Short mmCIF file of C-alpha atoms in Angstrom, two decimals:
data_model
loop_
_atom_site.label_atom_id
_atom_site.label_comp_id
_atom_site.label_asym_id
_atom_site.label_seq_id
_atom_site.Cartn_x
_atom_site.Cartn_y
_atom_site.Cartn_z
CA UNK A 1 -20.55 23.13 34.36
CA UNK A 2 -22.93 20.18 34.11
CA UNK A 3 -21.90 19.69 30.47
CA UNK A 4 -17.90 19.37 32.09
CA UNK A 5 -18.92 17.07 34.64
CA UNK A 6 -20.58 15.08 31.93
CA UNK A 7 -17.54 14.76 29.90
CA UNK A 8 -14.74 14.18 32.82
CA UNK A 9 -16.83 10.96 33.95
CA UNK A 10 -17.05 9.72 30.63
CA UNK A 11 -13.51 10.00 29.91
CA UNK A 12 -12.72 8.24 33.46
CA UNK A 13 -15.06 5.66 32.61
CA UNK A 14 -13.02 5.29 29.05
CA UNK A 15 -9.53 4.98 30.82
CA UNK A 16 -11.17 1.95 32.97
CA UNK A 17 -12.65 0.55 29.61
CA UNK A 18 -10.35 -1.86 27.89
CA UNK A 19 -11.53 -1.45 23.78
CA UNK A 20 -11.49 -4.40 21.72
CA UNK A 21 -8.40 -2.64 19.81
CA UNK A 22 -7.61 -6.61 18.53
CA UNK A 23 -10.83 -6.80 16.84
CA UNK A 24 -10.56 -3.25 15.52
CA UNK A 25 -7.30 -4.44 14.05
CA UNK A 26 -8.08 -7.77 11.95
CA UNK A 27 -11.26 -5.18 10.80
CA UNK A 28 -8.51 -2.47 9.85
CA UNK A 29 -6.19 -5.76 7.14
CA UNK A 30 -9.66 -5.14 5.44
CA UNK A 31 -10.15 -1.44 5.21
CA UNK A 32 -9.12 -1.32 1.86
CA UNK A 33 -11.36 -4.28 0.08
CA UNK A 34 -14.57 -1.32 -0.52
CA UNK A 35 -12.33 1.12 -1.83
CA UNK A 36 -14.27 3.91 -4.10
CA UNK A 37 -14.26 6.54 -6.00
CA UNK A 38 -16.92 8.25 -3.69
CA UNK A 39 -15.95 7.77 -0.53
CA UNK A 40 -12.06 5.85 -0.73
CA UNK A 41 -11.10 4.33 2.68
CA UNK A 42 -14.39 5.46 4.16
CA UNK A 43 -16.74 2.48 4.15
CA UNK A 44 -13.55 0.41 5.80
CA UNK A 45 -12.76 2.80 8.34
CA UNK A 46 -16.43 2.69 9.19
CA UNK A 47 -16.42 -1.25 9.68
CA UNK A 48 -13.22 -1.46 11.32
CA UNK A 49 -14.11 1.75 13.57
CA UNK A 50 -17.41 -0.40 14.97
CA UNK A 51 -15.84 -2.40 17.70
CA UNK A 52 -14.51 0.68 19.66
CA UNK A 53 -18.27 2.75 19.36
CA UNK A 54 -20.40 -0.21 20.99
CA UNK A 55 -20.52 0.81 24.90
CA UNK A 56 -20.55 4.58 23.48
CA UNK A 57 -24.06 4.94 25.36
CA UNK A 58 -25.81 2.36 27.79
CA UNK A 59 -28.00 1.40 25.05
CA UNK A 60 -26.91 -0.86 22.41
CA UNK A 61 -26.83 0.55 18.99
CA UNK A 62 -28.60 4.18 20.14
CA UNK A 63 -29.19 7.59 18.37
CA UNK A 64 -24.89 8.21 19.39
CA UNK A 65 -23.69 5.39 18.34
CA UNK A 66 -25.89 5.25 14.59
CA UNK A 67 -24.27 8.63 14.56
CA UNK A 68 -20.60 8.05 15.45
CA UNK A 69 -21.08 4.99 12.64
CA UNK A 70 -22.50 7.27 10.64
CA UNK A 71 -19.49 9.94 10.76
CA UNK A 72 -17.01 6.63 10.74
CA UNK A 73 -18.55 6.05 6.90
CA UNK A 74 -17.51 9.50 5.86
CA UNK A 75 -14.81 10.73 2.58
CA UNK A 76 -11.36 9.49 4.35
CA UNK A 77 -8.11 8.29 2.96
CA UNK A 78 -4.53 7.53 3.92
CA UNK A 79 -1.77 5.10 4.54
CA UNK A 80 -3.70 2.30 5.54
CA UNK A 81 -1.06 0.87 7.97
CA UNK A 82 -1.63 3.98 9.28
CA UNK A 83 -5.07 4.70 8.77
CA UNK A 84 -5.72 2.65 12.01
CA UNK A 85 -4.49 5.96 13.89
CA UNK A 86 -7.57 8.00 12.70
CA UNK A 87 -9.78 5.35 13.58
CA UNK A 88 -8.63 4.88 17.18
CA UNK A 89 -8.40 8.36 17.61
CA UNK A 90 -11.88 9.33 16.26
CA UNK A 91 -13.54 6.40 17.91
CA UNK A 92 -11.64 7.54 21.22
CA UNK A 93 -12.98 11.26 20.52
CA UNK A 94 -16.42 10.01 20.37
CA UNK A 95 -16.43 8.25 23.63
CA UNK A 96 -14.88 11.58 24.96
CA UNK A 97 -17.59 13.79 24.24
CA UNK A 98 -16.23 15.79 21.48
CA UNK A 99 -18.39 17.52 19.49
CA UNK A 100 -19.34 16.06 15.66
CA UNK A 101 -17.82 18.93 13.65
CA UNK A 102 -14.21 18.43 16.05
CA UNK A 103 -14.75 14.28 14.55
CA UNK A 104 -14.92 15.29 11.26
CA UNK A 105 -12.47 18.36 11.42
CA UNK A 106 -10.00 15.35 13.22
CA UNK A 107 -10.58 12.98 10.02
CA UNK A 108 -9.74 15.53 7.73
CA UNK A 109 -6.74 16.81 9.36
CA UNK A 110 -4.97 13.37 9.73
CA UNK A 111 -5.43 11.99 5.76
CA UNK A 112 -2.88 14.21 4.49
CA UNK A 113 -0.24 13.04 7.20
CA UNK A 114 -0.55 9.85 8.02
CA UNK A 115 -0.65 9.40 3.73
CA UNK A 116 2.39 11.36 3.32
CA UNK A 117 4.03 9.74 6.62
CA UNK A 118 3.28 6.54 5.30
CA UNK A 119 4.10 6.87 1.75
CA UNK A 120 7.33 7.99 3.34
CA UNK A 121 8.08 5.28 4.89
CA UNK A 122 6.46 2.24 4.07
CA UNK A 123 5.88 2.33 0.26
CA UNK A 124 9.45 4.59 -0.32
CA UNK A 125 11.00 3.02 2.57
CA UNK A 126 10.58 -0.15 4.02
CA UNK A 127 8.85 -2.32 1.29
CA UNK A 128 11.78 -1.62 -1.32
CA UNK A 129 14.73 -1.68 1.65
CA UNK A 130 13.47 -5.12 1.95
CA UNK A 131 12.75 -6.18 -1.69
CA UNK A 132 16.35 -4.81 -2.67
CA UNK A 133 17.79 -7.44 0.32
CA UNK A 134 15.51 -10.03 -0.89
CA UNK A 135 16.70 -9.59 -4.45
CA UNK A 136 20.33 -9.25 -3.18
CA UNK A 137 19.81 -12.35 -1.35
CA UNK A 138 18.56 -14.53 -3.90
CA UNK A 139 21.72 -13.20 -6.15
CA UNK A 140 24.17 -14.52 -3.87
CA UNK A 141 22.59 -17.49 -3.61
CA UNK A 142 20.22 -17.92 -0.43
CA UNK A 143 17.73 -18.64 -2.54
CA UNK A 144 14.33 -19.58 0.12
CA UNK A 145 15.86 -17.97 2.84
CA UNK A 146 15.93 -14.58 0.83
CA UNK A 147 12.03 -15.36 0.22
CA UNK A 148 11.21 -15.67 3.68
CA UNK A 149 13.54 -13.60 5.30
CA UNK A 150 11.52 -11.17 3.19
CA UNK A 151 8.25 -11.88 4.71
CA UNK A 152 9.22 -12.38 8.00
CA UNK A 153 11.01 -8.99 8.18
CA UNK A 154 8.81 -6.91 6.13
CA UNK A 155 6.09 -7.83 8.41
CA UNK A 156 7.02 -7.45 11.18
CA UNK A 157 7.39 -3.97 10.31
CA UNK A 158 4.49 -3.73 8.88
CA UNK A 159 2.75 -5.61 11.72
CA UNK A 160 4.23 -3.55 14.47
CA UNK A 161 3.38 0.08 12.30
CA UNK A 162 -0.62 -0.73 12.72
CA UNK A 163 -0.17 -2.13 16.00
CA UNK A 164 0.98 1.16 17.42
CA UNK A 165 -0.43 3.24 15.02
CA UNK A 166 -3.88 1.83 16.09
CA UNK A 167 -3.19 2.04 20.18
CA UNK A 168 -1.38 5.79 20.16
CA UNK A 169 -4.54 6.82 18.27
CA UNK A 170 -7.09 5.41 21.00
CA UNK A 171 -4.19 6.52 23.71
CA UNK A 172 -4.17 9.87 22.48
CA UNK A 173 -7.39 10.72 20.83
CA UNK A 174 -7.77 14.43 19.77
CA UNK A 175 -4.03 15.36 20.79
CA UNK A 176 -2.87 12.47 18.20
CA UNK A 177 -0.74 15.25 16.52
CA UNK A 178 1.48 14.63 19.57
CA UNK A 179 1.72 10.59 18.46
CA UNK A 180 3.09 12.18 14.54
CA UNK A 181 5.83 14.39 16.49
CA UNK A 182 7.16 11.11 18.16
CA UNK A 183 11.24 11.23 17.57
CA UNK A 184 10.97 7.24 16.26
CA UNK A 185 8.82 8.21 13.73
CA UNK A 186 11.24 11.07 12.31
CA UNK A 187 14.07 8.88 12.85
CA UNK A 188 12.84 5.95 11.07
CA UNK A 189 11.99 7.90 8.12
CA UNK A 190 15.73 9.45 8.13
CA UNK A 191 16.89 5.86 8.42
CA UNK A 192 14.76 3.81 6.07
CA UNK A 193 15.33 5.97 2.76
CA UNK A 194 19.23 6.02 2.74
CA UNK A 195 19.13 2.37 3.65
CA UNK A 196 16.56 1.54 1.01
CA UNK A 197 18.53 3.47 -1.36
CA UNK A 198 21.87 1.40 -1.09
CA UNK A 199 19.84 -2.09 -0.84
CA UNK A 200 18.53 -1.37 -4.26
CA UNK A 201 21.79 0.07 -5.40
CA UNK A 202 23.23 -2.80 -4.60
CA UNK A 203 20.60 -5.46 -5.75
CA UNK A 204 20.23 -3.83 -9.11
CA UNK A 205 23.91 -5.05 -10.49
CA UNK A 206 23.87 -8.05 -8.37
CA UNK A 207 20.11 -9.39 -10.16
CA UNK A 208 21.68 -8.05 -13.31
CA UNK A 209 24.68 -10.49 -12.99
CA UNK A 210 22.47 -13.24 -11.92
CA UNK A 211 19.75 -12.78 -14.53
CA UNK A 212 22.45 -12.92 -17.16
CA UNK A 213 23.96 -15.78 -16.32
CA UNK A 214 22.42 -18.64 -18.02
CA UNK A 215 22.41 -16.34 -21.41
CA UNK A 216 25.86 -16.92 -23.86
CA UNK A 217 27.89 -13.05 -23.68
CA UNK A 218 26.42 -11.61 -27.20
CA UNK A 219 22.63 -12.05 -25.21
CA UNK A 220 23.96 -10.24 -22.03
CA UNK A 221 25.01 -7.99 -24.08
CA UNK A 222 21.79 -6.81 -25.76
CA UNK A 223 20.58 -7.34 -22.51
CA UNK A 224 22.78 -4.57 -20.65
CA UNK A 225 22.12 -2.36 -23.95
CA UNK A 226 18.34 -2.61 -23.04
CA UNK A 227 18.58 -2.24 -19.53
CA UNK A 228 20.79 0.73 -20.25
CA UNK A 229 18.44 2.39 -23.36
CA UNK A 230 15.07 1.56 -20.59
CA UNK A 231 16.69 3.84 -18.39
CA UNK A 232 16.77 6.59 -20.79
CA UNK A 233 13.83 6.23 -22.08
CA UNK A 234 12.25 6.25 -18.60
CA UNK A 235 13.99 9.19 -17.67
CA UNK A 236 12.96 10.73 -20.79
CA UNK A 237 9.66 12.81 -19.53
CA UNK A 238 8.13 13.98 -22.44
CA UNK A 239 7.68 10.28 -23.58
CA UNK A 240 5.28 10.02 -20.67
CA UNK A 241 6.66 6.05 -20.89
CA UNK A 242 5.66 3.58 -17.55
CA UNK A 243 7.74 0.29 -17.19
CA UNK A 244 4.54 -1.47 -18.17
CA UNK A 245 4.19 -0.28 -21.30
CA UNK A 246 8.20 -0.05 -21.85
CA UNK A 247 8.38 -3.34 -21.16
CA UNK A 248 5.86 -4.13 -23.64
CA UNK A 249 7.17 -2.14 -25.74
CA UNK A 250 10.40 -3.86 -25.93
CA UNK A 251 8.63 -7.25 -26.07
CA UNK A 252 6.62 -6.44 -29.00
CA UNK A 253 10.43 -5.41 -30.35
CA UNK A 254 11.82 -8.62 -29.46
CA UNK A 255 9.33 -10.41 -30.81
CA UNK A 256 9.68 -8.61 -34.46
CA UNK A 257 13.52 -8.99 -34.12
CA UNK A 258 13.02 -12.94 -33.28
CA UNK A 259 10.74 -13.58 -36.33
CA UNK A 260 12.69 -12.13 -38.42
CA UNK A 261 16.22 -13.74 -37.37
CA UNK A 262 14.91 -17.36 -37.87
CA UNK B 1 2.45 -7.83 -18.51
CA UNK B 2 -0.96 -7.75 -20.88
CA UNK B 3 -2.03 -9.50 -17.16
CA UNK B 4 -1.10 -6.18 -15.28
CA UNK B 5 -2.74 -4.04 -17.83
CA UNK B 6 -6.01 -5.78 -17.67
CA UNK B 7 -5.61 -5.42 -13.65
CA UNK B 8 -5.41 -2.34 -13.49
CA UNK B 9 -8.37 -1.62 -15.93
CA UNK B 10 -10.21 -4.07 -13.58
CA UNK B 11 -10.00 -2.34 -10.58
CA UNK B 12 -10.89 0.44 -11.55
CA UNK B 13 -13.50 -0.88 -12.83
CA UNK B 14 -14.27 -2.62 -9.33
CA UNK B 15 -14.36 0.73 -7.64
CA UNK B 16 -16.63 2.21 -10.14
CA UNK B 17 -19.13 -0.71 -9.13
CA UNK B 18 -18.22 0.51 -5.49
CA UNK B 19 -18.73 4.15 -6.05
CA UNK B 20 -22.37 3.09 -7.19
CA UNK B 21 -23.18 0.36 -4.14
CA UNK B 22 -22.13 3.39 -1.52
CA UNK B 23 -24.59 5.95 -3.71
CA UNK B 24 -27.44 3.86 -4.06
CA UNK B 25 -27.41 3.30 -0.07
CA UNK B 26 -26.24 7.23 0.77
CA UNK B 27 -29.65 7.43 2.89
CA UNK B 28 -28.80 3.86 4.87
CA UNK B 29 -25.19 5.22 5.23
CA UNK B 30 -25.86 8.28 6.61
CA UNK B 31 -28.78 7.04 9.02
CA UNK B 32 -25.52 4.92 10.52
CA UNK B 33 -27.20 1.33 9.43
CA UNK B 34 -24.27 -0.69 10.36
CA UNK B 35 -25.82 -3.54 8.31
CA UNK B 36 -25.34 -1.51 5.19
CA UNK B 37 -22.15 -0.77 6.20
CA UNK B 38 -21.08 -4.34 6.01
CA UNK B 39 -22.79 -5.53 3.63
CA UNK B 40 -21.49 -2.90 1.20
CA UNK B 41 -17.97 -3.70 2.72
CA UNK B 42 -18.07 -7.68 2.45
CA UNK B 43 -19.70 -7.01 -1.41
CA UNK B 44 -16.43 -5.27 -2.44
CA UNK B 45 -14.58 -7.75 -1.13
CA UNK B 46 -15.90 -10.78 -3.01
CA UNK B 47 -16.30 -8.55 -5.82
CA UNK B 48 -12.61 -7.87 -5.81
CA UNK B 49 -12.09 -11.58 -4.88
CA UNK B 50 -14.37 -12.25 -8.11
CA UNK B 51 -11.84 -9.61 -10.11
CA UNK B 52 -9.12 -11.23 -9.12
CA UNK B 53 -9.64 -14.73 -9.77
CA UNK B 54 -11.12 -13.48 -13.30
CA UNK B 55 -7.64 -11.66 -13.76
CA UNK B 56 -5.67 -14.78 -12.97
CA UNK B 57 -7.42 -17.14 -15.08
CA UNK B 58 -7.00 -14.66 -18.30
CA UNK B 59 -3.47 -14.07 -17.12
CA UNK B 60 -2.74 -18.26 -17.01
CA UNK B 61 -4.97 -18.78 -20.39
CA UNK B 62 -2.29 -15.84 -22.25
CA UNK B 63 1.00 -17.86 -21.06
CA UNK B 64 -0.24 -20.77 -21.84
CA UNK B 65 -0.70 -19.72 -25.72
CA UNK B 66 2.03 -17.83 -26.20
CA UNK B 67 3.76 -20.85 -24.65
CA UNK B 68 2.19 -22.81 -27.62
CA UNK B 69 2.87 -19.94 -30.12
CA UNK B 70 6.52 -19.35 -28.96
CA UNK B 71 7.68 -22.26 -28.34
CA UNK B 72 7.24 -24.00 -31.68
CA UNK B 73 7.65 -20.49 -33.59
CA UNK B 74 10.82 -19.07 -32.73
CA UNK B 75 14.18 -20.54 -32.83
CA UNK B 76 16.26 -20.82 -29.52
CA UNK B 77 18.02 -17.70 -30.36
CA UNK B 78 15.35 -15.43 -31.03
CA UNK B 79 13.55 -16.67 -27.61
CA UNK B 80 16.84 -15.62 -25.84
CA UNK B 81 15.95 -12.26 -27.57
CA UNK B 82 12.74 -11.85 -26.35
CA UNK B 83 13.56 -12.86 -22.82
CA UNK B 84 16.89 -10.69 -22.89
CA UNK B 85 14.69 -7.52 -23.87
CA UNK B 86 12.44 -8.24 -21.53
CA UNK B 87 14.47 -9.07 -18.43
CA UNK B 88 16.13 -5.46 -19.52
CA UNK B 89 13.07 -3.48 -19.53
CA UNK B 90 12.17 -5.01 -15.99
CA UNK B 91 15.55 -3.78 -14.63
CA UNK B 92 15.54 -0.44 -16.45
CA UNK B 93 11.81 0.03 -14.18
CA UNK B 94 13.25 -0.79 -11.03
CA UNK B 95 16.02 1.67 -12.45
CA UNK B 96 13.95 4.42 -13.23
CA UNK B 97 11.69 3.73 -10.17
CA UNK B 98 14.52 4.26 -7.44
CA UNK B 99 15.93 7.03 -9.18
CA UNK B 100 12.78 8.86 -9.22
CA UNK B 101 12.25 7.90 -5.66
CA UNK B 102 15.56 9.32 -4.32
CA UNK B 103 15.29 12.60 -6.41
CA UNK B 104 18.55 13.97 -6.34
CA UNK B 105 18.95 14.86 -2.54
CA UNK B 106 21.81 13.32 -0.28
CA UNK B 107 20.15 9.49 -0.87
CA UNK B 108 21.56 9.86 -3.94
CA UNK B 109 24.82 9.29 -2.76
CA UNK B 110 24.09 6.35 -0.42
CA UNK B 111 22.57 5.13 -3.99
CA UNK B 112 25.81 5.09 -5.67
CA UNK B 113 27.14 3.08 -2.48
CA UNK B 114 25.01 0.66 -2.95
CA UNK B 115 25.53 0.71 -6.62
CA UNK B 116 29.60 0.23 -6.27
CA UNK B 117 28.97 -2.39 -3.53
CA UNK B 118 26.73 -4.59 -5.80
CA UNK B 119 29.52 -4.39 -8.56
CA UNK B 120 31.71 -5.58 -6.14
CA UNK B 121 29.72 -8.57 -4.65
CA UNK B 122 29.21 -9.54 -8.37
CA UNK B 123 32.52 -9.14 -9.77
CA UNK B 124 33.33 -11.22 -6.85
CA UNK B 125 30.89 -13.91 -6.81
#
């Protein structure tokens, strides 16, 4: 009863507190700089969780907040425009009450999503939607404006994602499942991959076109032929061949070919 | 390209370097020293800066020779070659990479739309 009490004043006192969520964020554009093997986005999400545990308990830097620092530190990795979701949403959860093993059990539960969420629709989605406009762009012509429309556009979706991403986790703490089942976020992910899909269809013959232009007709022709045979290849599995080392691969080749046709 | 492959060797090399920094200072970590915490953070950070910059300089010091190399070594036509090859491989990747991101689902329709629309806008331009 006592223990109940406990927890309904502190989570009144943490709907008057207004959390430095601004700091938090400029801490979260670094959360991937200690990347490890040992303990991935962990350190990060530690150091950009910080801001939101001070005022955890009246004194500064006390036995709760070594440990909520502590349990910030801890094996965690995602999206990290998304990441910032975990961290206001464990930080909120400490400041709540909830017990250690819910904190953890929290972290755990959100890497798989908010990686898969933002794989979804940030790395598949919205990055190549707007590198396939950029390229398109530059092929027709706009030449800077394609550039910056790029950066302007991507982020501000990008921008806006770890914005909210960051506030629904503090708003919603350990019911941040309810934040994933959002209709936007659903939507957007049924929007961004057909669009992405016919921006690159379309930039792919367009930068082809535009690439090939300076060269005299026999050089577009070998280069259609090798655009054409690097697509088979590439979709040739059992070759286990990346576009790195195709592309090398094919350099070495030209190279050979050019020595030899002096 | 040779500049990508070193890059990726390099980091994870960098993250090896990590992996060690976070093991030697477990105890510190775990006792919730936030001045561990950064200090292990910022670290990786200029040590990735350091990576970087190492990266770069390698990556400028190859074009540069094989600016010198090619330049004098091949004739105009066999440079065409090399960059035709090249500039093929690039857009076989970015080929290959969509394809494999759409799969073969409904997207791959609104692929081909894009694909007949691009024809178009070049054909034309």
């Amino acid at each position: 009863m006592v223990r109940r009490g406990a927890a309904r004043r502190r989570r009144r006192c943490v709907a008057q507190v207004k959390p430095p969520l601004a700091r938090c964020l400029l801490r979260l554009f670094t959360v991937q700089g200690s990347w490890n093997y040992e303990r991935m986005l962990g350190i990060g999400f530690g150091v950009a969780e910080e801001p939101l545990l001070r005022g955890l308990e009246p004194q500064e830097k006390g036995p709760m907040y070594r440990a909520a620092v502590a349990r910030g530190a801890h094996f965690f990795n995602a999206h990290p425009y998304l990441c910032g979701m975990a961290v206001g949403a464990a930080a909120r959860a400490e400041h709540d009450g909830a017990p250690a093993e819910q904190i953890e059990r929290l972290r755990t539960a959100l890497s798989g999503p908010l990686g898969s969420l933002g794989d979804r629709l940030v790395w598949a989605g919205w990055l190549p939607l707007n590198s396939g406009l950029a390229l398109a762009g530059i092929a027709l012509g706009l030449g800077w404006s394609a550039i910056v429309g790029f950066l302007v556009l991507y982020n501000i979706g990008h921008l806006g994602l770890r914005w909210w991403a960051l506030r629904a986790g503090w708003n919603y703490g350990l019911r941040v499942g309810e934040a994933l089942r959002r209709p936007f976020l659903r939507r957007g992910a049924a929007v961004v991959a057909p669009a992405m899909a016919v921006a690159i269809g379309a930039a792919l013959p367009l930068t082809t076109v535009y690439l090939g232009s300076p060269f005299p007709g026999w050089a577009r022709l070998v280069l259609a032929g090798a655009a054409l045979a690097g697509v088979l290849l590439l979709q040739w599995r059992r070759l286990g061949l990346t576009g790195l080392r195709l592309g090398l691969g094919f350099a070495g080749l030209g190279l050979v070919v050019a020595v030899v046709w002096r | 390209m040779l500049t990508g492959l070193l890059g990726g060797i390099s980091i994870h090399m960098m993250r090896r370097l990590n992996a060690s920094a976070v093991r030697r200072n477990n105890d510190a970590l775990e006792r919730g020293d936030m001045n561990v915490l950064v200090r292990i953070h910022v670290m990786s950070i200029l040590r990735d800066g350091a990576r970087a910059a190492l990266v770069t300089a390698v990556g400028l010091a190859l074009a540069a020779g094989a600016g010198e190399l090619l330049v004098g070594g091949l004739a105009v036509r066999g440079a065409m070659v090399v960059a035709v090859v090249v500039i093929g491989a690039s857009l076989a990747a970015g080929a290959a990479g969509t394809l494999r991101l759409i799969g073969r689902g409904p997207d791959l329709r609104w692929f081909a739309a894009g694909l007949l629309g691009g024809v178009a806008g070049a054909w034309l331009k």
